[in-house]
Tab-separated table of C-alpha atoms in Angstrom:
chain	number	residue	atom	x	y	z
D	1	MET	CA	114.501	110.738	102.928
D	2	ALA	CA	115.003	111.002	106.667
D	3	GLU	CA	114.526	107.886	108.734
D	4	HIS	CA	112.393	108.075	111.835
D	5	THR	CA	112.004	106.135	115.046
D	6	SER	CA	108.678	105.361	116.672
D	7	SER	CA	107.265	103.523	119.649
D	8	SER	CA	103.966	103.293	121.456
D	9	ILE	CA	102.559	102.709	124.923
D	10	THR	CA	99.077	102.209	126.355
D	11	VAL	CA	97.963	104.670	129.028
D	12	ASP	CA	95.101	103.946	131.435
D	13	ALA	CA	93.232	107.170	130.663
D	14	ALA	CA	91.039	108.667	127.948
D	15	PRO	CA	92.737	110.438	125.002
D	16	GLU	CA	91.533	113.829	126.274
D	17	ALA	CA	93.365	113.346	129.586
D	18	VAL	CA	96.543	112.314	127.766
D	19	MET	CA	96.355	115.285	125.383
D	20	LYS	CA	95.799	117.630	128.314
D	21	VAL	CA	99.160	116.567	129.789
D	22	ILE	CA	100.901	116.694	126.377
D	23	SER	CA	99.643	120.237	125.769
D	24	ASP	CA	100.597	121.564	129.232
D	25	PHE	CA	104.111	122.659	128.243
D	26	PRO	CA	104.960	124.727	131.358
D	27	ARG	CA	104.705	121.508	133.427
D	28	TYR	CA	107.054	119.453	131.199
D	29	PRO	CA	109.985	119.898	133.639
D	30	GLU	CA	107.880	118.000	136.222
D	31	TRP	CA	107.695	114.803	134.143
D	32	ALA	CA	109.868	115.031	131.009
D	33	GLY	CA	113.324	114.453	132.497
D	34	GLU	CA	115.483	116.215	129.892
D	35	VAL	CA	113.256	119.322	129.744
D	36	LYS	CA	114.481	121.893	132.251
D	37	GLU	CA	112.372	124.830	131.007
D	38	ALA	CA	109.398	125.175	128.656
D	39	GLU	CA	107.898	128.481	127.599
D	40	ILE	CA	104.945	129.000	125.261
D	41	LEU	CA	105.905	131.751	122.801
D	42	GLY	CA	102.648	131.910	120.843
D	43	THR	CA	99.174	130.374	120.744
D	44	ASP	CA	96.482	129.805	118.110
D	45	GLU	CA	92.883	131.076	118.246
D	46	GLN	CA	91.900	128.088	120.460
D	47	GLY	CA	94.652	128.934	122.952
D	48	ARG	CA	96.829	125.965	121.963
D	49	ALA	CA	100.592	126.401	121.771
D	50	GLU	CA	101.904	127.220	118.295
D	51	GLN	CA	105.522	127.837	119.293
D	52	VAL	CA	107.345	126.598	122.384
D	53	ARG	CA	110.888	127.258	123.597
D	54	LEU	CA	112.470	124.277	125.355
D	55	LEU	CA	115.698	124.176	127.347
D	56	LEU	CA	117.039	120.616	127.354
D	57	ASP	CA	119.764	119.002	129.422
D	58	ALA	CA	120.328	115.373	128.484
D	59	GLY	CA	123.777	115.009	129.995
D	60	ALA	CA	126.167	115.285	127.059
D	61	ILE	CA	123.555	117.140	125.019
D	62	LYS	CA	122.435	120.552	126.204
D	63	ASP	CA	120.354	122.646	123.826
D	64	GLU	CA	117.739	125.345	123.632
D	65	HIS	CA	115.340	125.098	120.760
D	66	THR	CA	112.027	126.410	119.533
D	67	LEU	CA	109.388	124.092	118.097
D	68	ALA	CA	106.290	124.877	116.008
D	69	TYR	CA	103.186	122.801	116.833
D	70	GLU	CA	100.224	121.704	114.720
D	71	TRP	CA	97.111	120.310	116.431
D	72	ILE	CA	95.083	117.847	114.338
D	73	GLY	CA	91.599	116.476	115.000
D	74	ASP	CA	89.346	119.349	116.052
D	75	PRO	CA	87.263	119.498	118.165
D	76	GLU	CA	88.788	116.563	120.053
D	77	VAL	CA	92.478	116.749	119.235
D	78	HIS	CA	94.035	113.307	118.985
D	79	GLU	CA	97.268	114.197	117.215
D	80	VAL	CA	99.919	116.842	117.600
D	81	ARG	CA	102.893	117.356	115.284
D	82	TRP	CA	105.920	119.531	115.785
D	83	SER	CA	108.908	120.732	113.793
D	84	LEU	CA	112.038	122.675	114.562
D	85	VAL	CA	112.056	126.455	114.203
D	86	LYS	CA	115.538	127.080	115.617
D	87	SER	CA	118.234	125.299	117.598
D	88	GLN	CA	121.922	125.471	118.369
D	89	MET	CA	122.638	121.737	117.967
D	90	LEU	CA	119.867	120.427	115.714
D	91	ARG	CA	119.374	120.754	111.976
D	92	SER	CA	115.853	119.325	112.147
D	93	LEU	CA	113.477	117.764	114.642
D	94	ASP	CA	110.092	116.457	113.553
D	95	GLY	CA	107.756	114.548	115.826
D	96	VAL	CA	104.209	113.425	116.356
D	97	TYR	CA	102.070	112.101	119.183
D	98	ARG	CA	99.077	110.151	117.821
D	99	LEU	CA	96.434	109.088	120.342
D	100	THR	CA	94.095	106.178	119.630
D	101	PRO	CA	91.278	105.290	122.045
D	102	VAL	CA	91.220	101.631	123.135
D	103	GLY	CA	89.038	99.683	125.568
D	104	GLY	CA	85.954	101.728	124.808
D	105	GLY	CA	87.850	105.006	125.151
D	106	GLU	CA	88.928	104.388	128.736
D	107	ARG	CA	92.525	103.767	127.666
D	108	THR	CA	94.731	105.349	125.017
D	109	GLU	CA	97.432	103.984	122.760
D	110	VAL	CA	100.033	106.735	122.419
D	111	MET	CA	102.309	106.499	119.385
D	112	TYR	CA	105.353	108.785	119.385
D	113	GLN	CA	107.375	109.221	116.201
D	114	LEU	CA	110.584	111.262	116.055
D	115	THR	CA	113.107	112.274	113.413
D	116	VAL	CA	116.198	114.178	114.547
D	117	ASP	CA	119.079	115.523	112.496
D	118	VAL	CA	122.010	117.036	114.372
D	119	LYS	CA	124.433	119.645	113.034
D	120	ILE	CA	127.451	117.545	114.003
D	121	PRO	CA	128.247	114.382	112.025
D	122	MET	CA	126.734	111.282	113.624
D	123	LEU	CA	126.220	107.728	112.431
D	124	GLY	CA	122.622	106.922	111.568
D	125	MET	CA	122.643	103.939	113.915
D	126	ILE	CA	123.703	106.115	116.858
D	127	LYS	CA	121.101	108.751	115.932
D	128	ARG	CA	118.313	106.121	115.867
D	129	LYS	CA	119.435	104.796	119.259
D	130	ALA	CA	119.326	108.322	120.704
D	131	GLU	CA	115.844	108.844	119.226
D	132	LYS	CA	114.691	105.554	120.771
D	133	VAL	CA	115.971	106.584	124.219
D	134	ILE	CA	114.237	109.984	123.940
D	135	ILE	CA	110.962	108.377	122.837
D	136	ASP	CA	110.964	105.640	125.483
D	137	ARG	CA	111.721	108.108	128.295
D	138	ALA	CA	109.042	110.513	127.068
D	139	LEU	CA	106.391	107.789	126.767
D	140	ASP	CA	107.235	106.383	130.198
D	141	GLY	CA	107.123	109.845	131.782
D	142	LEU	CA	103.864	110.689	130.015
D	143	LYS	CA	102.221	107.423	131.125
D	144	LYS	CA	103.279	107.933	134.749
D	145	ARG	CA	102.156	111.578	134.738
D	146	VAL	CA	98.726	110.875	133.235
D	147	GLU	CA	98.026	107.796	135.364
D	148	ALA	CA	99.038	109.698	138.521
D	149	GLY	CA	96.333	112.245	137.756
D	150	GLY	CA	98.558	114.668	135.868
D	151	ALA	CA	95.665	115.919	133.753
D	152	GLU	CA	93.860	117.117	136.876
D	153	ALA	CA	97.052	118.645	138.267
D	154	SER	CA	97.653	120.419	134.960
D	155	GLY	CA	95.158	123.189	135.444
D	156	GLU	CA	96.546	125.391	132.663
D	157	GLY	CA	96.702	122.729	129.938
D	158	ASN	CA	95.017	123.400	126.607
């Protein structure tokens, strides 16, 4: 059974505003540091991304991969899960953002869980540390983007 890493952060915005930024993949390069390109390859009947190609550059790790997305919680989506379709460096990548309203719905607790398995041998401890760095950077970038009005700036988000 694969081990995962998770962390959470509270964002001063409603869950809908947070999800709007999460679902606006073309704008990821503006706030998700390692993401250099993001392209939606397919959408579901509600117009939400089903497959996304991401070009990552995290210094020593450069990779292009495609992820499949599942949106949970219609009509107000409060969870999105993803899994790896293809990659050059990764064997698997499973993640989830779970949004929980707090403070009467004016704030959101964002939980991010990630499980990564690379094709090259790597100690579990080092893999968990890498997952933690990815999660913490993503949560910090997401919080800053949303609180700076990123949902309003993200006109094409789903």
